[in-house]
XYZ file of C-alpha atoms in Angstrom:
390
model
C 0.178 -0.004 0.491
C 1.606 3.032 -1.242
C 2.002 5.736 1.975
C 0.408 8.221 2.902
C 3.341 10.950 4.254
C 3.861 13.872 1.433
C 7.083 15.470 1.258
C 5.151 18.462 -0.495
C 2.015 20.643 -0.671
C 1.476 20.017 -3.868
C 1.888 16.395 -3.642
C -0.752 16.906 -1.390
C -2.746 19.063 -3.802
C -3.297 16.574 -5.879
C -3.745 13.539 -3.298
C -6.515 16.040 -2.477
C -7.814 16.182 -6.152
C -8.634 12.904 -6.735
C -9.867 12.581 -3.791
C -12.890 15.111 -3.828
C -15.331 15.650 -5.520
C -15.263 17.907 -8.300
C -17.186 20.784 -6.580
C -15.364 20.801 -3.423
C -11.896 20.605 -5.294
C -13.244 23.675 -7.399
C -14.814 25.990 -4.278
C -11.813 24.796 -2.291
C -9.492 26.154 -5.953
C -11.491 30.101 -4.942
C -10.316 32.188 -7.223
C -12.029 35.497 -9.049
C -12.600 36.991 -12.218
C -9.626 35.812 -14.510
C -7.747 34.790 -11.730
C -5.082 37.175 -11.574
C -4.216 37.554 -8.013
C -4.474 33.689 -7.431
C -2.255 33.372 -9.521
C 0.003 35.759 -9.385
C 0.252 34.913 -4.784
C 1.387 31.885 -6.176
C 3.798 33.253 -9.187
C 5.492 36.118 -7.256
C 7.354 34.025 -4.854
C 8.611 31.660 -7.873
C 10.346 35.459 -8.122
C 12.255 35.350 -5.289
C 15.828 33.609 -5.400
C 18.136 33.266 -2.711
C 21.611 34.504 -1.163
C 22.747 32.031 0.021
C 26.066 30.687 2.469
C 28.393 27.642 1.914
C 30.527 27.681 5.201
C 30.549 28.878 8.444
C 26.773 27.640 9.460
C 24.354 27.575 12.170
C 24.251 24.235 13.138
C 21.004 25.101 15.464
C 18.706 26.814 14.501
C 15.153 28.521 16.192
C 12.138 29.750 14.530
C 10.064 29.191 18.079
C 8.976 33.479 18.183
C 5.037 34.876 19.155
C 1.792 36.092 17.595
C -0.996 37.791 19.349
C 0.197 37.228 23.294
C 0.832 33.186 22.143
C 3.540 31.472 21.464
C 3.954 30.161 18.508
C 6.846 26.424 17.844
C 7.026 28.383 14.681
C 5.913 31.140 12.328
C 2.614 30.188 11.195
C -1.145 30.092 11.959
C -3.440 28.704 10.591
C -5.753 30.810 8.627
C -9.343 31.269 8.923
C -11.293 29.657 6.098
C -15.283 29.235 6.394
C -17.354 25.201 5.793
C -15.925 22.701 4.642
C -17.096 19.908 3.135
C -13.523 18.572 3.055
C -13.197 15.977 6.147
C -16.005 14.847 8.239
C -14.252 16.144 11.498
C -13.672 19.486 9.737
C -12.248 22.395 12.240
C -11.920 20.393 14.725
C -9.246 18.255 12.428
C -7.662 20.867 12.111
C -6.905 22.423 15.684
C -5.625 19.211 16.999
C -3.070 18.627 14.353
C -1.337 21.987 14.888
C -2.408 21.725 18.444
C -0.288 18.835 18.346
C 2.865 21.467 16.344
C 2.243 24.574 18.412
C 0.815 26.266 16.191
C -2.473 29.472 16.385
C -5.911 28.648 14.595
C -7.657 30.444 12.835
C -11.230 29.764 13.205
C -13.860 31.116 11.065
C -17.600 32.799 11.557
C -18.762 30.117 8.548
C -16.704 27.029 10.466
C -18.368 23.497 10.190
C -17.537 23.257 13.744
C -19.057 25.362 16.407
C -16.095 27.166 18.349
C -16.139 26.333 21.671
C -15.725 22.512 19.821
C -12.382 23.398 18.242
C -10.764 25.590 21.469
C -11.536 22.188 23.529
C -8.650 20.645 21.333
C -6.381 24.083 20.879
C -5.759 26.096 23.224
C -5.168 29.069 20.406
C -7.365 29.390 18.549
C -8.017 33.190 16.634
C -12.167 33.521 16.474
C -12.370 34.972 12.921
C -15.740 37.178 12.397
C -16.658 39.130 8.838
C -18.684 42.291 8.923
C -22.462 41.080 9.308
C -25.622 41.396 10.938
C -25.938 44.577 13.447
C -23.831 45.944 16.140
C -25.859 43.448 19.392
C -25.034 40.613 16.279
C -21.977 41.324 16.955
C -20.841 42.002 20.264
C -22.365 38.489 21.041
C -19.943 36.734 19.215
C -17.244 38.142 20.738
C -19.173 37.651 24.012
C -19.635 33.088 22.987
C -15.841 33.204 21.507
C -14.272 34.398 24.731
C -16.516 31.941 26.489
C -15.076 29.797 24.541
C -11.705 30.637 24.839
C -10.651 32.683 21.695
C -8.030 34.572 22.437
C -7.972 37.076 19.731
C -9.352 37.722 17.007
C -8.947 38.360 13.666
C -11.280 40.539 11.846
C -11.641 39.201 7.591
C -11.891 42.823 5.692
C -11.160 41.607 2.527
C -13.502 39.534 1.467
C -16.452 42.230 -0.402
C -15.442 42.266 -4.199
C -15.423 39.067 -5.869
C -17.715 39.087 -8.838
C -17.991 35.346 -10.715
C -14.863 32.815 -12.372
C -14.199 32.870 -15.781
C -13.151 29.155 -15.510
C -17.145 28.565 -13.377
C -18.178 28.204 -9.852
C -18.817 24.762 -9.182
C -23.003 24.447 -8.109
C -22.499 24.938 -4.070
C -26.191 23.823 -2.744
C -27.719 25.750 0.112
C -28.086 21.852 1.197
C -27.934 18.227 1.440
C -31.930 16.896 0.380
C -33.302 14.083 -1.969
C -33.067 16.099 -4.210
C -29.759 17.633 -4.727
C -28.031 14.224 -3.364
C -29.235 13.731 -5.942
C -27.425 15.461 -8.693
C -24.529 15.049 -6.007
C -24.658 11.502 -6.666
C -22.199 11.089 -9.628
C -18.963 13.380 -8.008
C -19.561 11.301 -4.499
C -20.010 8.137 -5.657
C -16.802 8.390 -8.339
C -14.870 9.053 -5.446
C -15.869 6.629 -3.153
C -13.229 7.072 -0.177
C -14.671 10.398 0.900
C -18.260 9.480 0.469
C -17.592 6.114 2.769
C -15.455 9.551 5.261
C -18.697 10.667 6.125
C -20.879 7.532 5.462
C -19.089 6.727 8.464
C -20.402 8.816 10.505
C -23.947 8.930 9.178
C -24.302 11.951 7.857
C -23.363 14.024 5.312
C -22.815 17.242 5.301
C -24.886 19.506 5.941
C -22.723 22.667 5.205
C -24.629 24.931 8.710
C -22.665 27.268 10.591
C -22.540 26.950 13.420
C -20.692 29.814 14.118
C -22.814 31.809 12.791
C -25.768 31.504 15.641
C -26.375 31.411 19.117
C -25.205 28.112 21.102
C -28.380 26.610 21.275
C -30.620 27.658 18.149
C -30.543 26.296 15.139
C -26.990 26.955 12.689
C -27.878 28.824 9.361
C -26.640 27.490 6.085
C -23.363 28.774 4.589
C -25.648 30.889 2.325
C -28.796 32.219 5.121
C -24.954 33.641 6.922
C -23.622 35.086 3.606
C -27.416 36.610 2.632
C -27.059 38.063 6.241
C -22.774 40.043 5.282
C -25.129 40.459 2.214
C -26.574 42.397 3.360
C -25.643 44.447 6.718
C -23.670 47.618 6.716
C -20.409 48.167 5.074
C -18.005 49.175 8.429
C -16.622 52.821 7.898
C -13.521 53.152 10.135
C -15.117 54.061 12.489
C -17.510 50.692 13.000
C -14.049 49.004 12.820
C -12.500 50.886 15.540
C -15.850 50.793 17.645
C -15.281 46.451 17.523
C -11.768 46.774 18.162
C -12.794 48.678 21.855
C -15.536 45.536 22.062
C -13.190 43.196 21.977
C -9.595 43.125 25.497
C -6.542 41.075 23.867
C -5.711 41.437 20.394
C -6.821 42.422 17.727
C -6.365 41.309 14.217
C -7.405 43.728 10.897
C -6.859 40.440 8.507
C -7.354 41.761 4.475
C -4.143 44.869 4.085
C -2.006 45.767 0.802
C -2.179 49.145 0.977
C -0.175 51.849 3.678
C -2.954 54.282 4.109
C -5.145 52.018 5.229
C -2.268 49.576 7.875
C -2.220 53.344 9.827
C -6.063 53.898 9.427
C -5.425 50.440 11.500
C -2.378 51.536 14.028
C -4.221 54.296 14.831
C -7.768 52.093 15.869
C -5.132 50.700 18.400
C -5.402 47.151 16.873
C -2.182 44.274 17.803
C -1.542 43.029 14.304
C -2.626 43.174 10.653
C -2.484 40.804 7.357
C -1.385 41.337 4.010
C -3.921 39.790 2.529
C -5.964 38.998 -0.939
C -8.471 36.855 1.078
C -6.675 34.087 -1.276
C -6.841 35.355 -4.784
C -11.242 36.146 -3.935
C -11.355 40.143 -4.013
C -11.581 42.609 -6.198
C -9.351 40.261 -8.867
C -6.010 42.348 -10.108
C -5.067 43.272 -6.718
C -0.751 42.286 -6.096
C 0.457 39.618 -4.774
C 0.619 40.468 -1.024
C 3.997 39.589 -0.699
C 3.988 42.099 -3.320
C 3.123 45.007 -0.819
C 4.532 43.773 2.934
C 7.081 45.100 2.438
C 6.108 48.990 1.975
C 3.866 48.218 4.492
C 5.973 46.542 7.118
C 8.581 49.797 5.849
C 5.560 52.296 7.383
C 4.071 50.806 10.297
C 5.372 47.203 11.387
C 7.324 49.071 14.764
C 4.033 49.734 15.726
C 2.107 47.243 15.179
C 3.149 43.335 14.361
C 2.981 41.649 10.429
C 1.758 39.226 9.619
C 1.027 37.957 5.498
C -1.604 35.883 4.518
C -1.525 35.193 0.943
C 0.147 32.072 -1.617
C 2.331 29.750 1.147
C 2.940 27.001 0.018
C 6.696 25.481 1.427
C 8.782 26.876 4.559
C 11.067 28.371 2.136
C 7.813 30.182 1.107
C 7.531 31.220 4.907
C 11.473 32.799 5.008
C 11.218 35.104 2.200
C 7.597 36.552 4.198
C 9.942 36.690 7.325
C 12.887 38.816 5.711
C 10.771 41.330 3.765
C 8.761 41.917 6.955
C 6.263 39.595 8.450
C 6.264 38.666 11.693
C 4.536 34.918 11.204
C 1.970 33.701 7.680
C -0.953 32.136 7.709
C -1.624 29.031 5.372
C -5.145 28.627 4.377
C -5.557 25.924 0.913
C -1.843 24.006 2.134
C -3.154 23.178 5.007
C -6.956 21.976 3.094
C -5.173 20.041 1.095
C -3.712 18.347 3.448
C -7.479 17.701 6.086
C -8.597 16.648 1.783
C -5.651 13.935 1.441
C -5.539 12.591 5.120
C -7.307 14.083 7.281
C -5.565 14.778 11.332
C -2.571 13.695 9.627
C -2.532 15.262 6.678
C -2.287 18.607 8.479
C 0.102 17.560 10.397
C 1.797 16.768 7.564
C 1.973 20.427 5.995
C 2.786 21.419 8.771
C 5.771 19.116 9.433
C 6.836 19.947 5.368
C 6.254 23.844 5.893
C 8.964 22.985 9.551
C 11.645 21.040 7.686
C 11.274 23.437 4.500
C 12.537 26.623 7.478
C 14.679 25.230 8.541
C 16.802 24.018 6.103
C 16.052 27.387 4.295
C 17.652 29.364 7.120
C 20.652 26.537 7.726
C 21.155 27.399 3.586
C 21.246 31.484 4.603
C 23.322 30.614 7.815
C 20.943 32.075 10.567
C 20.623 30.606 13.366
C 16.750 32.040 14.145
C 14.377 33.835 11.872
C 15.013 36.384 13.694
C 18.687 36.882 12.308
C 16.677 37.124 8.608
C 17.278 40.164 6.643
C 16.160 41.444 3.244
C 19.451 41.211 1.967
C 19.135 37.234 2.616
C 16.555 37.404 -0.657
C 16.634 37.930 -4.322
C 14.326 40.033 -6.090
C 14.203 41.173 -9.898
C 13.410 44.832 -10.348
C 9.870 45.663 -10.299
C 8.354 43.660 -7.711
C 7.300 45.218 -4.924
C 3.943 47.325 -4.770
C 4.337 50.360 -2.735
C 0.269 51.124 -2.387
C -0.987 54.182 -0.518
C 1.887 55.415 0.203
């Protein structure tokens, strides 16, 4: 029998594609419009190189860090992703894997598992929120997250302007009823291992969002939660400052590409910001985060923690981001491929791949710690970087 272990995230993705129904895999690929941003997220890392040393290398390499008040074994955070039909255990499996590898987990408001269940298996959870519902509803979600044990909040503001995909969007049903099950049957039957993993639990994915409803009430479907978000007023900077004031702990604003927005996030008292274009799912043509990172880190990095989210697939990608000013990175699709390929063990495998890649890159660069990384370690082509909103 072939080993379930995989040596790169790319191998995990190929296995995920073979295991998942077409519509599920298509939802994970994501990207908006022509896919310019999602492509650039990956291609931009490929354009960066290193300036390695060959002797005097360090035999002891340290990669631990802290972010949002949490000690991490390496500078990697699980990025929040919405409703998953990838694996029956969903975010609980991801939470266990992250805890076993000493990294924090961002949990989406649109997750398929409750914040209580995930905090029960991982004591370093950051609860992610969209600007959705009225103020009383948002305060209730903050209070629920705190009661469950969440250590910080991630406010995502970079998902509000996506307009279809040139290659077609996958069909996602409102719920799995008899009619929709029949429609999905050919896809599911073509992926018997995925189907059996859910069949063993006695139910198929229900596509509900338990964190979007008060405890003890019926959770809305993904599209029900999405409708609430779509009908909510767009937040002003004063609104964002108000929400930050409701939470007395670490608070991240996610989705920045511009220096002027980063300065506003500092002014409203956030502890952390994420340079991100929502995995290429917002306004297509938004530069890859790694292109905008250095300018933002130069402008505000001494006042706020800066993390990068988008396109990370290797440990060397993590090192490139740290050398350009990030304190840590967030990963999304990478761990979802691992979850699809081999459940909790697959997520742990992805984290191990990243850890090994960080270590080997530090070795080649002659560094004993991630804190020693600098711009001089990275080779960038002319006109690589973007300086938006200066």
